[in-house]
Short mmCIF file of C-alpha atoms (C1' of nucleotides) in Angstrom, two decimals:
data_model
loop_
_atom_site.label_atom_id
_atom_site.label_comp_id
_atom_site.label_asym_id
_atom_site.label_seq_id
_atom_site.Cartn_x
_atom_site.Cartn_y
_atom_site.Cartn_z
CA MET V 29 -0.03 -0.04 -0.07
CA LEU V 30 1.15 3.52 -0.74
CA ASP V 31 1.24 6.12 1.91
CA LEU V 32 -1.82 8.42 1.34
CA LYS V 33 0.25 11.41 2.14
CA PHE V 34 2.70 10.47 -0.57
CA ILE V 35 -0.12 10.22 -3.04
CA ARG V 36 -1.52 13.64 -1.95
CA GLU V 37 1.85 15.19 -2.43
CA ASN V 38 3.05 13.43 -5.54
CA PHE V 39 -0.22 13.06 -7.50
CA ASP V 40 1.28 13.41 -10.94
CA THR V 41 4.13 10.97 -10.14
CA VAL V 42 1.53 8.42 -8.96
CA ARG V 43 -0.47 8.90 -12.19
CA THR V 44 2.74 8.49 -14.32
CA MET V 45 3.51 5.35 -12.42
CA LEU V 46 0.11 3.89 -13.24
CA GLU V 47 0.62 4.60 -16.99
CA GLN V 48 4.12 3.05 -16.93
CA ARG V 49 2.58 -0.09 -15.37
CA LYS V 50 -0.41 -0.01 -17.86
CA MET V 51 -2.76 0.11 -14.95
CA ASP V 52 -5.34 2.45 -13.81
CA ALA V 53 -6.85 3.62 -10.55
CA PRO V 54 -9.49 6.32 -9.91
CA LEU V 55 -7.01 8.92 -8.38
CA ASP V 56 -9.24 11.87 -8.71
CA GLN V 57 -11.86 10.05 -6.84
CA LEU V 58 -9.39 9.13 -4.17
CA ILE V 59 -8.29 12.80 -3.72
CA ASN V 60 -11.75 14.16 -3.60
CA ALA V 61 -12.78 11.51 -1.13
CA ASP V 62 -9.72 12.29 1.04
CA ARG V 63 -10.52 16.00 0.99
CA ARG V 64 -14.17 15.36 1.97
CA TRP V 65 -12.94 12.82 4.50
CA ARG V 66 -10.70 15.37 6.21
CA GLU V 67 -13.53 18.04 6.31
CA LEU V 68 -15.94 15.61 7.88
CA MET V 69 -13.39 14.31 10.40
CA GLY V 70 -12.37 18.02 11.37
CA GLU V 71 -15.97 18.87 11.98
CA ALA V 72 -16.61 15.71 14.01
CA GLU V 73 -13.52 16.14 15.97
CA SER V 74 -14.11 19.79 17.13
CA LEU V 75 -17.62 18.84 18.18
CA ARG V 76 -16.15 15.80 20.02
CA SER V 77 -13.86 18.16 21.69
CA TYR V 78 -16.84 20.30 22.80
CA GLN V 79 -18.62 17.28 23.94
CA ASN V 80 -15.68 16.07 25.99
CA SER V 81 -15.35 19.52 27.85
CA VAL V 82 -19.27 19.47 28.54
CA SER V 83 -19.02 16.01 29.79
CA LYS V 84 -16.59 16.90 32.35
CA LYS V 85 -18.98 19.57 33.44
CA ILE V 86 -21.76 17.19 33.72
CA ALA V 87 -19.55 14.92 35.84
CA GLU V 88 -18.78 17.69 38.21
CA LEU V 89 -22.38 18.75 38.43
CA LYS V 90 -23.45 15.19 39.18
CA LYS V 91 -20.89 15.02 41.91
CA THR V 92 -21.98 18.09 43.59
CA LYS V 93 -25.68 17.06 43.21
CA GLY V 94 -26.16 19.95 40.66
CA ASP V 95 -28.72 19.99 37.89
CA ALA V 96 -27.06 18.88 34.57
CA SER V 97 -30.35 18.35 32.67
CA GLU V 98 -29.79 21.25 30.35
CA GLN V 99 -26.23 20.13 29.34
CA ILE V 100 -27.48 16.56 28.95
CA ALA V 101 -30.18 17.81 26.61
CA GLU V 102 -27.74 19.69 24.53
CA MET V 103 -25.26 16.83 24.35
CA ARG V 104 -27.93 14.48 23.12
CA GLN V 105 -28.05 16.72 20.02
CA VAL V 106 -24.38 17.00 19.66
CA SER V 107 -23.93 13.35 20.09
CA GLN V 108 -26.40 12.65 17.35
CA LYS V 109 -24.55 15.22 15.10
CA ILE V 110 -21.27 13.50 15.72
CA LYS V 111 -22.50 10.21 15.02
CA GLU V 112 -23.77 11.47 11.56
CA LEU V 113 -20.52 13.03 10.77
CA ASN V 114 -18.64 9.94 11.68
CA GLU V 115 -20.80 7.76 9.52
CA SER V 116 -20.31 10.24 6.60
CA ALA V 117 -16.60 10.23 7.13
CA GLN V 118 -16.49 6.39 7.43
CA VAL V 119 -18.22 6.18 3.98
CA LYS V 120 -15.46 8.24 2.51
CA LYS V 121 -12.75 6.35 4.31
CA SER V 122 -14.01 3.04 3.01
CA GLU V 123 -14.10 4.57 -0.56
CA MET V 124 -10.54 5.56 -0.12
CA ASP V 125 -9.35 2.34 1.35
CA GLU V 126 -10.85 0.35 -1.56
CA ILE V 127 -9.04 2.54 -4.05
CA LEU V 128 -5.83 2.51 -2.01
CA VAL V 129 -5.42 -1.20 -1.60
CA ASN V 130 -5.81 -1.61 -5.42
CA ILE V 131 -2.91 0.94 -6.26
CA PRO V 132 0.23 -0.89 -7.11
CA ASN V 133 3.77 -0.05 -5.66
CA MET V 134 5.96 2.66 -7.03
CA PRO V 135 8.80 1.07 -9.14
CA HIS V 136 12.39 1.74 -8.17
CA SER V 137 14.36 4.19 -10.25
CA SER V 138 16.41 1.28 -11.56
CA THR V 139 13.43 -0.49 -12.93
CA PRO V 140 13.24 0.20 -16.67
CA VAL V 141 10.13 1.68 -18.09
CA GLY V 142 8.55 -0.51 -20.76
CA ASN V 143 5.47 -1.31 -22.63
CA SER V 144 5.41 -5.03 -22.46
CA GLU V 145 7.53 -8.05 -21.37
CA ALA V 146 9.57 -7.41 -24.47
CA ASP V 147 11.08 -4.51 -22.77
CA ASN V 148 12.55 -6.53 -19.91
CA ILE V 149 16.29 -6.20 -19.72
CA GLU V 150 18.71 -9.16 -19.87
CA VAL V 151 21.16 -8.74 -16.97
CA LYS V 152 23.39 -11.82 -17.59
CA ARG V 153 23.58 -15.31 -18.88
CA TRP V 154 25.25 -18.11 -17.19
CA GLY V 155 26.15 -21.68 -18.34
CA ASP V 156 26.44 -23.34 -21.68
CA VAL V 157 23.22 -24.41 -23.48
CA PRO V 158 23.55 -28.13 -24.19
CA ASN V 159 24.16 -29.42 -27.65
CA PHE V 160 22.49 -32.62 -28.56
CA ASP V 161 23.33 -34.90 -31.49
CA PHE V 162 19.77 -36.00 -31.32
CA ALA V 163 16.36 -34.35 -31.13
CA PRO V 164 15.80 -33.61 -27.49
CA LYS V 165 12.41 -34.62 -26.08
CA PRO V 166 9.95 -32.51 -24.19
CA HIS V 167 9.87 -33.29 -20.43
CA TRP V 168 6.35 -34.81 -20.48
CA GLU V 169 7.48 -37.41 -22.92
CA LEU V 170 10.50 -38.17 -20.95
CA ALA V 171 8.67 -38.25 -17.66
CA GLU V 172 5.95 -40.58 -18.89
CA ALA V 173 8.37 -42.99 -20.68
CA LEU V 174 10.33 -43.20 -17.25
CA ASP V 175 7.13 -43.61 -15.33
CA ILE V 176 8.15 -40.91 -12.91
CA ILE V 177 5.09 -38.57 -13.57
CA ASP V 178 1.59 -39.63 -14.11
CA PHE V 179 -0.41 -36.65 -15.61
CA LYS V 180 -3.46 -38.76 -16.29
CA ARG V 181 -3.98 -39.97 -12.82
CA GLY V 182 -3.19 -36.67 -11.31
CA ALA V 183 -6.03 -35.16 -13.34
CA LYS V 184 -8.26 -37.99 -12.29
CA VAL V 185 -7.70 -37.39 -8.63
CA ALA V 186 -7.91 -33.57 -8.63
CA GLY V 187 -8.52 -32.15 -12.08
CA SER V 188 -6.44 -31.09 -15.08
CA ASN V 189 -3.06 -29.55 -14.24
CA PHE V 190 -2.70 -31.53 -11.03
CA VAL V 191 0.34 -33.78 -11.12
CA LEU V 192 1.17 -37.19 -9.61
CA PHE V 193 4.89 -37.73 -9.13
CA LYS V 194 5.85 -41.39 -8.78
CA GLY V 195 8.75 -43.38 -7.60
CA ILE V 196 12.11 -41.79 -8.41
CA GLY V 197 10.24 -38.73 -9.68
CA ALA V 198 8.67 -38.27 -6.21
CA LYS V 199 12.01 -38.78 -4.67
CA LEU V 200 13.57 -36.14 -7.06
CA GLU V 201 11.11 -33.58 -5.74
CA ARG V 202 11.96 -34.49 -2.16
CA ALA V 203 15.72 -34.39 -2.93
CA LEU V 204 15.33 -30.93 -4.52
CA ILE V 205 13.56 -29.62 -1.41
CA ASN V 206 16.02 -30.92 0.86
CA PHE V 207 19.02 -29.77 -1.22
CA MET V 208 17.80 -26.20 -1.54
CA LEU V 209 16.78 -25.81 2.15
CA ASP V 210 20.17 -27.15 3.21
CA LEU V 211 22.02 -24.76 0.84
CA HIS V 212 20.04 -21.71 2.08
CA VAL V 213 20.37 -22.57 5.82
CA SER V 214 24.00 -23.67 5.82
CA GLN V 215 25.57 -21.51 2.98
CA HIS V 216 23.32 -18.33 2.85
CA GLY V 217 22.45 -17.81 6.61
CA TYR V 218 18.54 -18.40 6.47
CA THR V 219 16.37 -19.84 9.19
CA GLU V 220 14.27 -22.57 8.04
CA VAL V 221 10.53 -22.21 8.92
CA SER V 222 7.57 -24.40 8.16
CA PRO V 223 4.39 -22.20 8.08
CA PRO V 224 0.68 -23.04 7.73
CA PHE V 225 -0.31 -23.82 4.13
CA VAL V 226 -3.42 -21.74 4.62
CA ALA V 227 -3.94 -18.16 5.31
CA ASN V 228 -6.67 -15.90 6.38
CA ARG V 229 -7.99 -12.77 4.59
CA SER V 230 -5.92 -10.43 6.56
CA THR V 231 -2.63 -12.34 5.85
CA MET V 232 -3.57 -12.67 2.14
CA THR V 233 -4.08 -8.85 2.09
CA GLY V 234 -0.94 -8.10 3.88
CA THR V 235 1.31 -9.26 0.97
CA GLY V 236 -0.95 -7.98 -1.67
CA GLN V 237 -2.64 -11.11 -3.10
CA LEU V 238 -5.98 -9.77 -1.95
CA PRO V 239 -8.28 -7.97 -2.82
CA LYS V 240 -7.10 -7.70 -6.36
CA PHE V 241 -6.33 -11.28 -7.11
CA GLU V 242 -8.97 -13.25 -5.26
CA GLU V 243 -9.99 -15.10 -8.44
CA ASP V 244 -6.51 -16.62 -8.67
CA MET V 245 -6.71 -18.08 -5.22
CA TYR V 246 -8.25 -21.37 -3.77
CA ARG V 247 -10.66 -20.28 -1.14
CA CYS V 248 -11.97 -22.84 1.39
CA ASP V 249 -14.06 -22.62 4.49
CA ARG V 250 -16.45 -20.16 3.11
CA ASP V 251 -18.42 -18.62 6.04
CA GLU V 252 -21.08 -16.19 4.67
CA ALA V 253 -21.61 -14.63 8.23
CA ASN V 254 -18.01 -13.96 8.84
CA GLU V 255 -15.98 -13.03 5.70
CA SER V 256 -12.86 -12.38 7.67
CA GLY V 257 -12.87 -16.13 8.77
CA ASP V 258 -12.11 -17.20 5.21
CA LEU V 259 -9.23 -19.35 4.66
CA PHE V 260 -7.16 -19.49 1.47
CA LEU V 261 -4.56 -22.11 0.17
CA ILE V 262 -1.37 -20.27 0.05
CA PRO V 263 -0.14 -19.40 -3.52
CA THR V 264 3.32 -19.07 -2.29
CA ALA V 265 5.26 -19.34 0.97
CA GLU V 266 5.71 -15.48 0.73
CA VAL V 267 2.26 -14.96 2.12
CA PRO V 268 2.50 -16.88 5.44
CA VAL V 269 6.22 -16.21 6.00
CA THR V 270 6.03 -12.50 5.33
CA ASN V 271 3.09 -12.09 7.79
CA ILE V 272 4.86 -13.84 10.54
CA PHE V 273 5.61 -10.37 11.99
CA ALA V 274 2.37 -8.63 10.98
CA GLY V 275 1.50 -6.02 13.50
CA GLU V 276 4.77 -6.44 15.30
CA TYR V 277 7.74 -4.20 16.23
CA LEU V 278 11.07 -5.72 15.36
CA ASP V 279 14.30 -4.77 16.99
CA GLY V 280 16.49 -3.02 14.39
CA LYS V 281 19.54 -4.83 15.77
CA ASN V 282 18.11 -8.04 14.50
CA LEU V 283 17.65 -7.07 10.92
CA PRO V 284 18.01 -8.41 8.48
CA ILE V 285 15.88 -11.41 9.28
CA ASN V 286 16.34 -14.08 6.75
CA TYR V 287 13.71 -17.00 6.41
CA THR V 288 13.52 -19.90 4.11
CA ALA V 289 10.54 -22.25 3.77
CA TYR V 290 9.39 -25.09 1.79
CA THR V 291 5.65 -25.20 1.02
CA PRO V 292 3.29 -26.41 -1.59
CA CYS V 293 1.73 -23.55 -3.55
CA PHE V 294 -1.81 -23.58 -4.91
CA ARG V 295 -2.90 -21.30 -7.80
CA ARG V 296 -6.05 -21.41 -9.89
CA GLU V 297 -4.24 -19.81 -12.72
CA ALA V 298 -7.50 -18.05 -13.64
CA GLY V 299 -7.23 -16.37 -17.12
CA SER V 300 -4.40 -18.55 -18.23
CA TYR V 301 -6.51 -21.33 -19.75
CA GLY V 302 -4.97 -22.56 -22.81
CA ARG V 303 -1.47 -21.44 -21.95
CA ASP V 304 1.19 -23.93 -21.21
CA THR V 305 -1.24 -26.78 -20.77
CA ARG V 306 1.12 -29.50 -21.40
CA GLY V 307 3.37 -30.94 -18.68
CA LEU V 308 4.76 -29.24 -15.70
CA VAL V 309 4.92 -25.69 -16.80
CA ARG V 310 1.73 -24.37 -15.31
CA VAL V 311 0.12 -26.57 -12.70
CA HIS V 312 -2.42 -25.82 -9.96
CA GLN V 313 -0.28 -27.27 -7.22
CA PHE V 314 3.45 -27.14 -7.00
CA ASP V 315 6.21 -27.27 -4.55
CA LYS V 316 8.50 -24.40 -3.90
CA VAL V 317 11.39 -23.42 -1.57
CA GLU V 318 11.08 -19.66 -0.73
CA MET V 319 13.45 -17.08 0.73
CA VAL V 320 12.01 -14.01 2.64
CA LYS V 321 13.94 -11.10 4.04
CA PHE V 322 13.00 -8.47 6.38
CA THR V 323 15.56 -5.49 6.17
CA LEU V 324 16.31 -1.95 7.09
CA PRO V 325 15.13 0.52 4.50
CA GLU V 326 18.73 1.62 3.60
CA THR V 327 20.03 -1.96 3.02
CA SER V 328 17.19 -3.43 1.08
CA TYR V 329 18.73 -2.92 -2.47
CA ASP V 330 22.01 -4.50 -1.27
CA GLU V 331 19.94 -7.43 0.20
CA HIS V 332 17.99 -7.59 -3.04
CA GLU V 333 21.19 -8.37 -4.91
CA ARG V 334 22.40 -10.85 -2.27
CA LEU V 335 18.90 -12.59 -2.52
CA LEU V 336 19.40 -12.84 -6.28
CA THR V 337 22.85 -14.46 -5.91
CA ASP V 338 21.41 -16.87 -3.29
CA ALA V 339 18.77 -17.96 -5.79
CA GLU V 340 21.33 -18.25 -8.62
CA ASP V 341 23.60 -20.32 -6.48
CA VAL V 342 20.74 -23.09 -6.55
CA VAL V 343 20.67 -22.98 -10.34
CA LYS V 344 24.38 -22.94 -10.62
CA ALA V 345 24.79 -25.90 -8.27
CA LEU V 346 22.30 -27.82 -10.46
CA GLU V 347 24.45 -26.83 -13.38
CA LEU V 348 21.46 -25.41 -15.32
CA PRO V 349 22.12 -22.80 -17.94
CA TYR V 350 20.08 -19.62 -17.09
CA ARG V 351 19.72 -15.89 -17.51
CA VAL V 352 18.56 -13.09 -15.27
CA ILE V 353 16.26 -10.32 -16.41
CA THR V 354 15.14 -7.19 -14.86
CA LEU V 355 11.35 -6.70 -15.25
CA CYS V 356 10.11 -3.55 -16.83
CA THR V 357 7.30 -1.36 -15.38
CA ALA V 358 4.64 -3.10 -17.60
CA ASP V 359 5.70 -6.60 -16.44
CA LEU V 360 6.45 -5.79 -12.77
CA GLY V 361 4.28 -7.41 -10.08
CA PHE V 362 1.69 -5.44 -8.18
CA ALA V 363 3.52 -5.25 -4.86
CA ALA V 364 7.13 -4.99 -6.19
CA ALA V 365 9.30 -1.97 -6.69
CA LYS V 366 11.86 -4.06 -8.48
CA CYS V 367 12.05 -7.53 -9.64
CA TYR V 368 14.61 -9.89 -11.20
CA ASP V 369 13.47 -13.12 -12.88
CA ILE V 370 15.81 -16.03 -13.29
CA GLU V 371 15.02 -17.92 -16.36
CA VAL V 372 16.37 -21.44 -16.88
CA TRP V 373 17.01 -22.90 -20.27
CA THR V 374 14.72 -25.68 -21.52
CA ALA V 375 16.36 -27.82 -24.05
CA ALA V 376 13.20 -29.28 -25.87
CA GLU V 377 11.47 -25.94 -26.40
CA GLN V 378 14.68 -24.03 -26.82
CA LYS V 379 13.66 -21.08 -24.66
CA PHE V 380 14.14 -19.63 -21.18
CA LEU V 381 11.56 -20.48 -18.71
CA GLU V 382 10.83 -18.42 -15.25
CA ILE V 383 12.17 -20.31 -12.49
CA SER V 384 12.48 -17.64 -9.77
CA SER V 385 11.17 -14.06 -9.03
CA CYS V 386 13.31 -11.96 -6.88
CA SER V 387 11.52 -9.05 -5.57
CA ASN V 388 11.98 -5.90 -3.50
CA PHE V 389 8.70 -4.66 -2.18
CA GLU V 390 10.31 -1.89 -0.02
CA ASP V 391 7.69 -0.85 2.48
CA PHE V 392 4.64 -1.71 0.34
CA GLN V 393 3.76 -5.02 2.11
CA ALA V 394 5.06 -3.76 5.62
CA ARG V 395 2.63 -0.79 5.37
CA ARG V 396 -0.19 -3.35 4.59
CA ALA V 397 0.77 -5.83 7.07
CA ASN V 398 2.00 -3.26 9.69
CA ILE V 399 5.48 -4.65 10.05
CA ARG V 400 7.72 -2.16 11.78
CA PHE V 401 10.99 -1.78 13.70
CA ARG V 402 12.88 0.44 16.14
CA ARG V 403 16.43 1.39 15.46
CA GLU V 404 16.91 1.97 19.24
CA PRO V 405 14.71 0.93 22.08
CA GLY V 406 12.20 3.87 22.36
CA ALA V 407 12.95 5.07 18.91
CA LYS V 408 10.13 6.06 16.44
CA PRO V 409 8.85 2.86 14.68
CA GLU V 410 9.49 2.60 11.00
CA PHE V 411 8.42 0.14 8.29
CA VAL V 412 10.75 -2.63 7.50
CA HIS V 413 11.43 -3.63 3.82
CA THR V 414 10.37 -6.93 2.77
CA LEU V 415 11.87 -8.97 -0.20
CA ASN V 416 11.37 -12.47 -1.35
CA ALA V 417 12.73 -14.90 -4.00
CA SER V 418 11.86 -18.39 -5.11
CA GLY V 419 14.77 -20.63 -4.48
CA LEU V 420 13.42 -22.29 -6.56
CA ALA V 421 10.11 -23.34 -7.95
CA LEU V 422 10.28 -27.17 -8.19
CA PRO V 423 8.30 -28.32 -11.23
CA ARG V 424 10.31 -25.99 -13.61
CA VAL V 425 13.60 -27.23 -12.11
CA VAL V 426 12.37 -30.76 -12.84
CA ILE V 427 11.52 -29.68 -16.49
CA ALA V 428 15.02 -28.19 -16.80
CA ILE V 429 16.69 -31.25 -15.31
CA LEU V 430 14.87 -33.79 -17.46
CA GLU V 431 15.27 -31.81 -20.63
CA ASN V 432 18.78 -30.67 -20.24
CA TYR V 433 20.13 -33.86 -18.65
CA GLN V 434 18.46 -36.23 -21.03
CA GLN V 435 20.58 -38.83 -22.80
CA VAL V 436 20.04 -40.43 -26.28
CA ASP V 437 18.42 -43.45 -24.73
CA GLY V 438 15.85 -41.37 -22.89
CA SER V 439 17.53 -41.71 -19.39
CA ILE V 440 18.21 -38.78 -17.30
CA ARG V 441 21.58 -37.98 -15.65
CA ILE V 442 21.14 -36.65 -12.00
CA PRO V 443 23.05 -33.39 -11.24
CA GLU V 444 26.16 -34.28 -9.08
CA VAL V 445 24.94 -32.13 -6.23
CA LEU V 446 21.79 -34.06 -5.93
CA LYS V 447 23.29 -37.54 -5.70
CA PRO V 448 23.60 -37.60 -1.92
CA TYR V 449 19.93 -36.68 -1.71
CA MET V 450 18.99 -39.41 -4.18
CA GLY V 451 20.60 -42.21 -2.23
CA GLY V 452 23.53 -42.14 -4.64
CA VAL V 453 21.41 -42.66 -7.67
CA GLY V 454 23.10 -40.96 -10.56
CA ARG V 455 20.71 -41.68 -13.35
CA ILE V 456 16.89 -42.15 -13.94
CA GLU V 457 16.25 -44.88 -16.43
"C1'" G C 27 -17.64 -31.49 20.54
"C1'" G C 28 -18.55 -29.96 26.09
"C1'" U C 29 -17.58 -26.67 30.24
"C1'" G C 30 -15.12 -22.72 32.60
"C1'" G C 31 -11.45 -18.58 32.53
"C1'" G C 32 -9.13 -14.89 29.76
"C1'" A C 33 -7.59 -10.79 25.87
"C1'" U C 34 -5.41 -3.71 28.83
"C1'" G C 35 1.09 0.19 26.98
"C1'" G C 36 7.97 -3.27 24.97
"C1'" C C 37 6.71 -7.19 29.06
"C1'" A C 38 3.96 -8.31 33.60
"C1'" G C 39 -0.47 -6.55 35.72
"C1'" A C 40 -4.47 -3.19 38.31
"C1'" G C 41 -8.74 -0.85 36.97
"C1'" U C 42 -16.38 -2.96 36.78
"C1'" G C 43 -19.92 4.04 33.94
"C1'" G C 44 -17.68 10.45 34.47
"C1'" U C 45 -11.58 13.57 37.14
"C1'" C C 46 -8.71 6.98 32.87
"C1'" G C 47 -4.39 7.21 27.69
"C1'" A C 48 -5.01 4.38 31.94
"C1'" A C 49 -2.19 2.67 38.84
"C1'" U C 50 2.06 -0.33 40.05
"C1'" G C 51 6.28 -3.17 38.94
"C1'" C C 52 9.97 -4.77 35.31
"C1'" G C 53 12.56 -2.99 31.04
"C1'" G C 54 14.30 1.46 28.11
"C1'" C C 55 16.34 6.49 28.03
"C1'" G C 56 18.62 10.85 30.92
"C1'" G C 57 20.67 12.38 35.45
"C1'" U C 58 22.67 12.23 40.92
"C1'" C C 59 26.26 9.26 43.48
"C1'" U C 60 30.92 6.26 42.05
"C1'" U C 61 37.87 5.60 39.72
"C1'" G C 62 34.26 2.42 36.87
"C1'" A C 63 30.17 -0.70 37.40
"C1'" A C 64 26.31 -2.41 40.51
"C1'" A C 65 22.79 -0.88 44.03
"C1'" A C 66 20.01 3.26 45.57
"C1'" C C 67 17.59 7.80 44.41
"C1'" C C 68 15.32 11.63 40.93
"C1'" G C 69 13.25 12.59 36.22
"C1'" U C 70 11.43 10.58 31.79
"C1'" U C 71 9.28 6.88 28.46
"C1'" G C 72 2.75 4.01 23.86
"C1'" U C 73 0.81 4.29 18.68
"C1'" G C 74 -1.79 6.71 14.96
"C1'" G C 75 -4.90 10.52 12.36
"C1'" C C 76 -5.74 15.83 11.11
"C1'" G C 77 -3.15 20.36 11.63
"C1'" A C 78 2.20 25.23 9.50
"C1'" A C 79 1.82 25.33 14.62
"C1'" A C 80 -0.58 25.72 19.17
"C1'" G C 81 -3.36 21.91 19.57
"C1'" U C 82 -7.00 18.34 19.04
"C1'" C C 83 -9.05 13.62 18.10
"C1'" A C 84 -8.93 8.33 18.08
"C1'" C C 85 -7.06 3.66 20.02
"C1'" C C 86 -7.80 -1.13 26.53
"C1'" G C 87 -8.67 -8.48 20.95
"C1'" U C 88 -12.47 -7.14 16.46
"C1'" G C 89 -17.45 -5.42 14.85
"C1'" G C 90 -22.23 -3.69 16.40
"C1'" G C 91 -25.32 -1.66 20.38
"C1'" U C 92 -27.01 1.02 25.17
"C1'" U C 93 -25.77 6.07 27.31
"C1'" C C 94 -25.22 13.07 27.81
"C1'" A C 95 -20.80 9.98 28.85
"C1'" A C 96 -17.85 3.21 27.85
"C1'" A C 97 -11.40 -0.07 29.10
"C1'" U C 98 -15.79 -0.64 32.46
"C1'" C C 99 -22.63 -2.41 30.61
"C1'" C C 100 -25.20 -5.47 26.41
"C1'" U C 101 -24.26 -8.39 21.87
"C1'" A C 102 -21.81 -11.13 17.88
"C1'" C C 103 -17.25 -12.81 16.39
"C1'" U C 104 -11.89 -14.08 16.58
"C1'" C C 105 -7.89 -15.77 19.27
"C1'" C C 106 -5.57 -17.76 23.84
"C1'" C C 107 -5.55 -20.86 28.29
"C1'" A C 108 -7.34 -24.85 31.52
"C1'" C C 109 -10.24 -29.36 32.24
"C1'" C C 110 -13.46 -33.30 30.13
"C1'" G C 111 -14.72 -36.34 25.61
"C1'" C C 112 -13.21 -38.02 20.80
"C1'" C C 113 -9.25 -38.73 17.34
"C1'" A C 114 -4.20 -38.86 14.52
#
RNA sequence: GGUGGGAUGGCAGAGUGGUCGAAUGCGGCGGUCUUGAAAACCGUUGUGGCGAAAGUCACCGUGGGUUCAAAUCCUACUCCCACCGCCA
């Protein structure tokens, strides 16, 4: 969420930002509602102030057995008037809040301005794209031939784009999770957490998934009488992990705080029907290891770079060729100020596939979720900066391993670094 | 699932209609004393909105209500604790 005061004072900047993001929001309505809200509040507050002073008089009169009936009669009117003013103010406030929660974050100055994903900027490439002396097969063919993924039965159990991993395929998932968590904990200084896989409405709003993207979420536990009691399957560990400190004050001495978590992720993928329907590219449930950072405002961009290299280390260790791009304003996520995508090379389709998103949200999520810190005991609270990166999304790693490590006989070589996690198995055949 | 208790400032914990943004203790900050520290003593110490400021308003789990006036009364909800039952 943007600071209302910031929008008031930087109206044109915010409007330009929306244009650059190819988004829209009723800014004029916001400003008008804001003006009216302040008027109504001002009126209500000065009346309230009067009411408070008269109330004290009434209290004194009552104590001395005096007659306060005149004051009480007057306050009855005043009280009614205050109530009306507050109600009108509340209407304006709700109007503002609804607009405000739907305004995206301000991109950082280093985020390139662009019109579409074509304007994303490639930052670097790493690794050699494999050369095959045969035609490489797509991962779904390899996986089915090796009997490590059963797409048909996954669909039977839950629906299309739900996946059943089997045998050494299931073990590969588990090995990847363990390898990634171990790497982040032992090499990169993260603390492992294992959060709930469901989140309530307030948590989902804190990181920015709600209210704008409710259609993409799996909602369960629908309670008509109590909407705030709704629970959602998490679309990413970012949601529960970032909200761990919602509403709290952190000690500035303890920042940055680095957490890593494995969770399954659930996404309806509403609006993406017909895209990437084959194989593992776009599924409704997938495993992911996530990294989340809580930092001081002044260090968040250094931490952002570190976060990127922490994610890259996973891809490097797996010896998968990849590139890093900086997302332009048109492609940048709702809550992010800056975002790098890591894209891994897929040998069959001969293209790069997003495997990690590495974002700095600055104080956008912290303001929504009310996550603050004090530099010194007793110092003024400030909002932390929050960041996160996938490290990594599992199915797409599996795609890359299957396609890039495939042999002419259809078997798959296991990356060296995974062998200890696979019980020494070096090849799927 | 049942019964009972609870939710108050960074923490602990008082407060059952008006003088309560809220006692007290701990912690924090400043000071006195001390070579230094500890102890003791004194002072100070919540968050947010509006406002240029003075100031003012709001906030005692959350929402509604009663009242001239609510931390305090009523109501619904959420969460926590204890015990019982059931179950992994």
